[in-house]
Amino acid sequence: MRQTKYWNVQNTINEEIRKHALEEAAEWIRKGETIAFPTETVYGLGANALSDTAISRIFVAKGRPSDNPLIVHIANQEQLQDVAKSIPPLAQKIIDAFWPGPITVIVPASSQLATKVTAGLDTVGVRMPSHSVALELIRLAGVPIAAPSANRSGKPSPTQADHVAHDLDGKIAGILDGGVTGVGVESTVVDTTGEHAVLLRPGGISKEQLVELLGGVDEDPALTKANETPKSPGMKYRHYAPSAPVYLVKGDKERLIDKVKAAQKEGKHVGVIATEEHASFFSGADALAVIGSRSQLSTIAHGLYTALRTMDEANVDLIYCETFTREGIGLAIMNRLMKAANGQVI
Ligand code: TXA
Ligand code: MG
């Protein structure tokens, strides 16, 4: 165990204090320490992407399998030279359209990178986040920062500093608390090293936005078929999951109401993850998490991981959750829910 330092860098904080905190955190990154910081998607656990000693601390703190490569974060396009060997034209198009923002491009990796960042692959995932704290931290550190989501491996990604503290307090050097993140699910991951762009992980930038930009995009077959091995190593693990089993319930709310009653009749404690529109029907559930409004999918993405974490804390035997359209950000929402549910749709 070690002492984890907390810095409040929310917008309400005095500018001098905020600046001093960011400078201190950046110095620790340069020294090879691990610092959690907010991005517009989820909190990341950052370390110097050029140092293998620093990167190994990320894997230890998270309990992350070493075959799962990290995303490298940069603050300006000049830094791409330290990270990528070359920039395929497809990547440049995506970068010009969506950076800074919630999309990661897979490109050929520079030999300068710590080998643990790429898990031995010859490609690397890189993105420029749009959160001011993330950008300022990278700029002050002066090095690209590798950062997976700042959760214990297998748990839902953190969307607020409390979530990071819950999972990693005593295991990392510091946490920059920038308040609740915006998007709520991770960045879109796109492989740009082949002839066509391939969607490896749906995220903050929608598939429709990519299709509009590029004219089309392939999908990693593993996104829709359970027996395929994903091209993005991280996608093969059960993930984003509370400890009780999660079931996604198809159809209307009446079916979900019946399922809850039936399970309770068998003596089970039932948790429900429901939208604002339907929450009042589940006041009899043993635990209830309200995720957002069906009328605005972005609010569902924003509240998704907090809901999964609430259920992880609740003492329930099983968790039922509503299902959503796969349009827009809905594709990322359903991808994460399917992982949390281990594919169990009833
Ligand atoms: O929004 C995000 O992307 C957040 C914030 C912190 O930026 N980061 C994040 O990192 O979600 P992580 O490590 O939890 O997820 C990275 C994903 C994993 O599925 C990993 O396997 C994949 O990106 N990935 C990284 N490098 C890759 C590569 N060279 N080829 C294929 N997939 C890669
Ligand atoms: Mg993650």
Coordinates of C-alpha atoms and ligand atoms in Angstrom, one line a residue:
M1 CA 0.0 0.0 0.0
R2 CA 1.1 3.6 -0.7
Q3 CA -0.4 7.0 -0.1
T4 CA -2.4 8.2 -3.1
K5 CA -2.4 12.0 -3.5
Y6 CA -5.7 13.7 -4.5
W7 CA -5.8 17.0 -6.4
N8 CA -9.1 18.9 -7.0
V9 CA -8.8 20.5 -10.5
Q10 CA -12.5 21.1 -11.1
N11 CA -13.5 24.4 -12.8
T12 CA -14.6 25.9 -9.5
I13 CA -11.0 25.7 -8.2
N14 CA -8.8 28.8 -8.1
E15 CA -6.6 29.0 -11.3
E16 CA -3.3 29.1 -9.4
I17 CA -4.1 26.0 -7.3
R18 CA -5.2 24.2 -10.4
K19 CA -2.1 25.0 -12.3
H20 CA 0.1 24.0 -9.4
A21 CA -1.7 20.6 -9.1
L22 CA -1.3 19.9 -12.8
E23 CA 2.4 20.9 -12.7
E24 CA 3.0 18.5 -9.8
A25 CA 1.1 15.7 -11.5
A26 CA 3.0 16.2 -14.7
E27 CA 6.3 16.1 -12.9
W28 CA 5.3 12.7 -11.3
I29 CA 4.5 11.4 -14.8
R30 CA 8.0 12.4 -15.9
K31 CA 9.5 10.6 -12.9
G32 CA 7.7 7.4 -14.0
E33 CA 4.7 7.5 -11.6
T34 CA 1.1 6.6 -12.4
I35 CA -1.6 9.4 -12.3
A36 CA -5.3 9.0 -12.9
F37 CA -6.9 11.9 -14.9
P38 CA -10.2 12.8 -16.5
T39 CA -10.8 12.6 -20.2
E40 CA -14.1 13.5 -22.0
T41 CA -14.9 9.7 -22.1
V42 CA -13.8 8.1 -18.8
Y43 CA -10.9 8.5 -16.4
G44 CA -7.5 7.1 -17.6
L45 CA -4.6 5.8 -15.6
G46 CA -1.6 7.5 -17.1
A47 CA 2.1 6.9 -17.3
N48 CA 5.0 7.9 -19.6
A49 CA 4.5 6.0 -22.8
L50 CA 8.3 6.0 -23.5
S51 CA 9.2 4.2 -20.3
D52 CA 8.8 0.5 -19.7
T53 CA 9.2 0.8 -15.9
A54 CA 6.5 3.4 -15.8
I55 CA 4.1 1.4 -18.0
S56 CA 4.6 -1.8 -15.9
R57 CA 3.2 0.1 -12.9
I58 CA -0.1 0.6 -14.8
F59 CA -0.4 -3.2 -15.4
V60 CA 0.3 -4.0 -11.8
A61 CA -2.1 -1.4 -10.4
K62 CA -5.0 -2.5 -12.7
G63 CA -4.2 -6.2 -12.5
R64 CA -4.3 -6.0 -16.3
P65 CA -3.3 -9.0 -18.5
S66 CA 0.0 -8.1 -20.2
D67 CA -1.3 -9.1 -23.7
N68 CA -3.7 -6.1 -23.7
P69 CA -2.1 -3.0 -25.2
L70 CA -2.7 0.6 -24.0
I71 CA -4.0 3.7 -25.8
V72 CA -1.4 6.5 -26.0
H73 CA -2.7 10.1 -25.5
I74 CA -1.2 13.2 -27.1
A75 CA -1.8 16.9 -26.8
N76 CA -0.9 18.0 -30.3
Q77 CA -0.3 16.5 -33.7
E78 CA 3.5 17.1 -33.5
Q79 CA 3.6 14.4 -30.8
L80 CA 2.4 11.8 -33.3
Q81 CA 6.0 11.5 -34.4
D82 CA 7.0 10.1 -31.0
V83 CA 4.2 7.5 -31.1
A84 CA 3.5 6.5 -34.8
K85 CA 5.9 5.2 -37.4
S86 CA 3.7 6.5 -40.1
I87 CA 0.1 7.9 -40.4
P88 CA -2.0 6.1 -43.0
P89 CA -4.3 8.4 -45.0
L90 CA -7.4 6.9 -43.4
A91 CA -6.0 7.8 -40.0
Q92 CA -5.3 11.4 -41.1
K93 CA -8.8 11.8 -42.3
I94 CA -10.2 10.6 -39.0
I95 CA -7.8 12.8 -37.1
D96 CA -8.7 15.9 -39.1
A97 CA -12.4 15.3 -38.6
F98 CA -12.7 14.2 -35.0
W99 CA -9.6 15.3 -32.9
P100 CA -9.5 16.3 -30.2
G101 CA -12.2 13.9 -29.3
P102 CA -13.4 10.4 -28.4
I103 CA -11.8 8.3 -31.2
T104 CA -8.6 6.2 -31.2
V105 CA -6.8 5.3 -34.4
I106 CA -4.6 2.1 -34.7
V107 CA -1.5 3.0 -36.7
P108 CA 2.0 1.5 -37.1
A109 CA 3.9 2.0 -33.9
S110 CA 7.1 4.0 -33.4
S111 CA 10.1 2.0 -32.0
Q112 CA 10.5 4.7 -29.4
L113 CA 7.5 3.5 -27.5
A114 CA 7.9 1.3 -24.4
T115 CA 7.3 -2.3 -25.7
K116 CA 4.8 -2.9 -22.9
V117 CA 2.5 -0.2 -24.3
T118 CA 1.9 -2.2 -27.5
A119 CA 2.0 -5.6 -25.8
G120 CA 4.5 -6.6 -28.5
L121 CA 2.3 -5.6 -31.5
D122 CA 3.7 -3.5 -34.3
T123 CA 0.7 -1.2 -34.1
V124 CA -0.4 1.4 -31.5
G125 CA -3.7 3.0 -30.6
V126 CA -3.4 6.8 -30.3
R127 CA -5.8 9.6 -29.5
M128 CA -6.0 13.3 -28.6
P129 CA -8.6 13.8 -25.8
S130 CA -10.6 17.0 -25.7
H131 CA -10.7 17.4 -21.9
S132 CA -8.8 20.4 -20.8
V133 CA -7.2 18.6 -17.7
A134 CA -6.0 15.7 -19.9
L135 CA -4.6 18.1 -22.6
E136 CA -2.8 20.3 -20.0
L137 CA -1.3 17.3 -18.1
I138 CA 0.1 15.8 -21.4
R139 CA 1.4 19.2 -22.5
L140 CA 3.1 19.9 -19.1
A141 CA 4.6 16.3 -18.9
G142 CA 6.1 16.8 -22.3
V143 CA 5.8 13.1 -23.1
P144 CA 3.0 11.0 -24.7
I145 CA 0.9 9.4 -21.9
A146 CA -0.3 5.8 -22.2
A147 CA -3.6 5.4 -20.3
P148 CA -6.1 2.6 -20.1
S149 CA -9.3 3.3 -18.2
A150 CA -8.5 3.8 -14.5
N151 CA -10.5 0.8 -13.1
R152 CA -9.4 -2.6 -11.8
S153 CA -9.3 -4.9 -14.8
G154 CA -12.8 -6.3 -15.5
K155 CA -14.7 -3.6 -13.6
P156 CA -16.8 -0.8 -15.2
S157 CA -14.7 2.1 -16.4
P158 CA -14.6 5.1 -13.9
T159 CA -16.6 8.2 -14.8
Q160 CA -15.7 10.1 -11.6
A161 CA -12.8 10.4 -9.3
D162 CA -14.6 8.4 -6.6
H163 CA -14.8 5.4 -8.9
V164 CA -11.0 5.5 -9.4
A165 CA -10.4 5.9 -5.7
H166 CA -12.7 2.9 -5.0
D167 CA -10.6 0.7 -7.3
L168 CA -7.1 2.0 -7.1
D169 CA -6.6 4.0 -3.8
G170 CA -3.3 2.9 -2.3
K171 CA -2.1 1.4 -5.6
I172 CA -1.3 4.6 -7.7
A173 CA 0.6 7.8 -7.1
G174 CA -2.2 10.3 -7.6
I175 CA -5.7 11.2 -8.9
L176 CA -6.6 14.5 -10.6
D177 CA -10.3 15.0 -9.8
G178 CA -11.9 16.9 -12.7
G179 CA -15.5 16.0 -11.8
V180 CA -17.8 13.7 -13.8
T181 CA -16.8 12.9 -17.3
G182 CA -19.0 13.8 -20.3
V183 CA -19.5 11.0 -22.8
G184 CA -19.4 8.2 -20.2
V185 CA -18.3 5.3 -22.5
E186 CA -14.8 4.9 -24.0
S187 CA -13.5 6.2 -27.3
T188 CA -14.2 4.5 -30.6
V189 CA -11.3 2.3 -31.7
V190 CA -10.6 2.1 -35.5
D191 CA -7.9 0.1 -37.2
T192 CA -6.5 2.3 -40.1
T193 CA -3.6 0.1 -41.1
G194 CA -5.4 -1.9 -43.8
E195 CA -7.2 -1.0 -47.1
H196 CA -10.5 -0.3 -45.3
A197 CA -11.1 1.2 -41.9
V198 CA -12.2 -1.4 -39.4
L199 CA -14.3 -0.6 -36.3
L200 CA -12.7 -2.6 -33.4
R201 CA -14.7 -1.0 -30.5
P202 CA -17.8 1.3 -30.8
G203 CA -17.5 4.4 -28.7
G204 CA -18.0 8.1 -28.4
I205 CA -17.8 8.8 -32.2
S206 CA -20.6 6.8 -33.8
K207 CA -20.4 4.3 -36.7
E208 CA -22.7 6.6 -38.7
Q209 CA -20.3 9.5 -38.3
L210 CA -17.4 7.3 -39.6
V211 CA -19.5 6.1 -42.5
E212 CA -20.4 9.7 -43.4
L213 CA -16.7 10.6 -43.3
L214 CA -15.2 7.6 -45.1
G215 CA -18.0 6.3 -47.2
G216 CA -18.0 3.0 -45.3
V217 CA -16.4 1.1 -42.5
D218 CA -15.9 -2.6 -41.9
E219 CA -16.7 -4.1 -38.5
D220 CA -14.5 -6.5 -36.6
P221 CA -16.6 -9.7 -36.9
A222 CA -16.1 -10.4 -33.2
L223 CA -18.4 -7.4 -32.4
T224 CA -21.4 -9.4 -33.6
K225 CA -20.3 -13.1 -33.4
A226 CA -19.5 -14.7 -30.1
N227 CA -17.1 -17.3 -31.5
E228 CA -14.7 -14.9 -33.2
T229 CA -11.5 -13.7 -31.6
P230 CA -11.5 -9.8 -31.4
K231 CA -8.7 -7.9 -33.2
S232 CA -8.7 -5.5 -30.2
P233 CA -7.2 -7.7 -27.5
G234 CA -9.1 -6.0 -24.7
M235 CA -12.5 -6.9 -26.2
K236 CA -12.1 -10.6 -25.5
Y237 CA -12.3 -10.3 -21.7
R238 CA -15.6 -10.2 -19.7
H239 CA -15.7 -6.6 -18.8
Y240 CA -17.6 -3.7 -17.3
A241 CA -19.3 -6.2 -15.0
P242 CA -20.8 -6.1 -11.5
S243 CA -20.3 -9.2 -9.5
A244 CA -23.9 -10.4 -9.7
P245 CA -25.0 -11.8 -13.1
V246 CA -26.5 -9.3 -15.5
Y247 CA -29.4 -10.2 -17.9
L248 CA -30.6 -7.9 -20.7
V249 CA -34.3 -8.2 -21.0
K250 CA -35.7 -7.8 -24.5
G251 CA -39.2 -6.4 -25.3
D252 CA -41.4 -4.0 -23.4
K253 CA -41.3 -3.0 -19.8
E254 CA -44.2 -5.4 -18.9
R255 CA -41.8 -8.4 -19.7
L256 CA -39.2 -6.9 -17.4
I257 CA -41.8 -6.3 -14.6
D258 CA -42.9 -10.0 -14.9
K259 CA -39.3 -11.2 -14.7
V260 CA -38.6 -9.2 -11.6
K261 CA -41.8 -10.5 -9.9
A262 CA -41.0 -14.1 -10.9
A263 CA -37.4 -14.0 -9.5
Q264 CA -38.6 -12.4 -6.3
K265 CA -41.2 -15.1 -5.9
E266 CA -38.3 -17.6 -5.9
G267 CA -36.8 -15.7 -3.0
K268 CA -34.1 -13.9 -5.0
H269 CA -32.9 -10.3 -4.5
V270 CA -33.3 -8.5 -7.8
G271 CA -31.5 -5.4 -9.0
V272 CA -32.9 -3.4 -11.9
I273 CA -31.2 -0.9 -14.2
A274 CA -34.0 1.2 -15.8
T275 CA -34.5 4.4 -17.7
E276 CA -36.1 7.5 -16.2
E277 CA -39.3 6.7 -18.2
H278 CA -39.7 3.3 -16.6
A279 CA -38.1 3.6 -13.2
S280 CA -41.3 4.1 -11.2
F281 CA -42.5 0.6 -12.3
F282 CA -39.6 -0.9 -10.4
S283 CA -40.0 0.6 -7.0
G284 CA -40.5 -2.9 -5.7
A285 CA -37.0 -4.1 -6.8
D286 CA -34.4 -4.8 -4.2
A287 CA -32.1 -2.3 -5.8
L288 CA -32.7 0.2 -8.6
A289 CA -30.3 2.3 -10.7
V290 CA -31.7 4.9 -13.0
I291 CA -29.4 5.4 -16.0
G292 CA -30.8 8.2 -18.1
S293 CA -33.7 9.0 -20.5
R294 CA -34.7 6.9 -23.5
S295 CA -35.4 10.1 -25.3
Q296 CA -31.7 11.0 -25.3
L297 CA -29.3 8.1 -25.7
S298 CA -26.3 10.3 -24.7
T299 CA -27.7 10.4 -21.2
I300 CA -27.8 6.6 -21.0
A301 CA -24.1 6.4 -22.1
H302 CA -23.3 9.1 -19.5
G303 CA -25.0 7.2 -16.6
L304 CA -24.2 3.6 -17.7
Y305 CA -21.0 2.9 -15.6
T306 CA -22.3 4.6 -12.5
A307 CA -25.4 2.3 -12.8
L308 CA -23.3 -0.8 -13.2
R309 CA -21.1 0.3 -10.2
T310 CA -24.2 1.0 -8.0
M311 CA -25.4 -2.6 -8.8
D312 CA -22.0 -4.0 -7.9
E313 CA -22.4 -2.4 -4.4
A314 CA -26.0 -3.6 -4.0
N315 CA -26.5 -7.0 -2.3
V316 CA -28.5 -8.7 -5.1
D317 CA -28.5 -12.1 -6.6
L318 CA -29.1 -11.0 -10.2
I319 CA -29.5 -7.8 -12.2
Y320 CA -32.0 -7.1 -15.0
C321 CA -31.5 -4.3 -17.5
E322 CA -33.4 -2.7 -20.3
T323 CA -32.1 -3.0 -23.9
F324 CA -31.5 -0.2 -26.4
T325 CA -31.4 0.5 -30.1
R326 CA -27.9 0.1 -31.7
E327 CA -28.2 3.4 -33.5
G328 CA -25.6 6.2 -32.8
I329 CA -24.1 5.9 -29.4
G330 CA -26.6 3.0 -28.8
L331 CA -24.1 0.7 -30.5
A332 CA -21.5 1.4 -27.8
I333 CA -24.1 1.2 -25.0
M334 CA -25.3 -2.2 -26.2
N335 CA -21.7 -3.4 -26.8
R336 CA -20.8 -2.6 -23.1
L337 CA -24.1 -4.0 -21.8
M338 CA -23.6 -7.3 -23.7
K339 CA -20.1 -7.6 -22.2
A340 CA -21.4 -6.9 -18.7
A341 CA -24.1 -9.5 -19.3
N342 CA -21.7 -12.0 -20.8
G343 CA -24.0 -12.1 -23.8
Q344 CA -27.1 -13.1 -21.8
V345 CA -30.2 -11.7 -23.4
I346 CA -33.5 -13.1 -22.3
Ligands
TXA1 O1 -11.8 6.5 -24.0 C1 -10.8 5.7 -23.9 O2 -10.4 5.2 -24.9 C2 -10.2 5.5 -22.5 C3 -9.6 6.9 -22.1 C4 -8.8 6.8 -20.8 O3 -8.8 7.4 -23.1 N1 -9.2 4.5 -22.6 C5 -9.5 3.2 -22.7 O4 -8.4 2.4 -22.7 O5 -10.6 2.8 -22.9 P1 -8.5 0.8 -22.4 O6 -7.1 0.3 -22.3 O7 -9.4 0.5 -21.4 O8 -9.0 0.2 -23.8 C6 -8.1 0.2 -24.9 C7 -8.7 -0.7 -26.0 C8 -8.5 -2.2 -25.6 O9 -9.7 -2.9 -26.0 C9 -7.3 -2.6 -26.3 O10 -7.2 -3.9 -26.6 C10 -7.4 -1.7 -27.6 O11 -7.9 -0.5 -27.2 N2 -6.1 -1.5 -28.3 C11 -5.0 -0.8 -27.9 N3 -4.0 -0.9 -28.7 C12 -4.4 -1.7 -29.7 C13 -3.8 -2.1 -30.9 N4 -2.5 -1.8 -31.3 N5 -4.5 -3.0 -31.7 C14 -5.8 -3.3 -31.4 N6 -6.4 -2.9 -30.3 C15 -5.8 -2.1 -29.5
MG2 MG -10.8 -0.4 -20.1

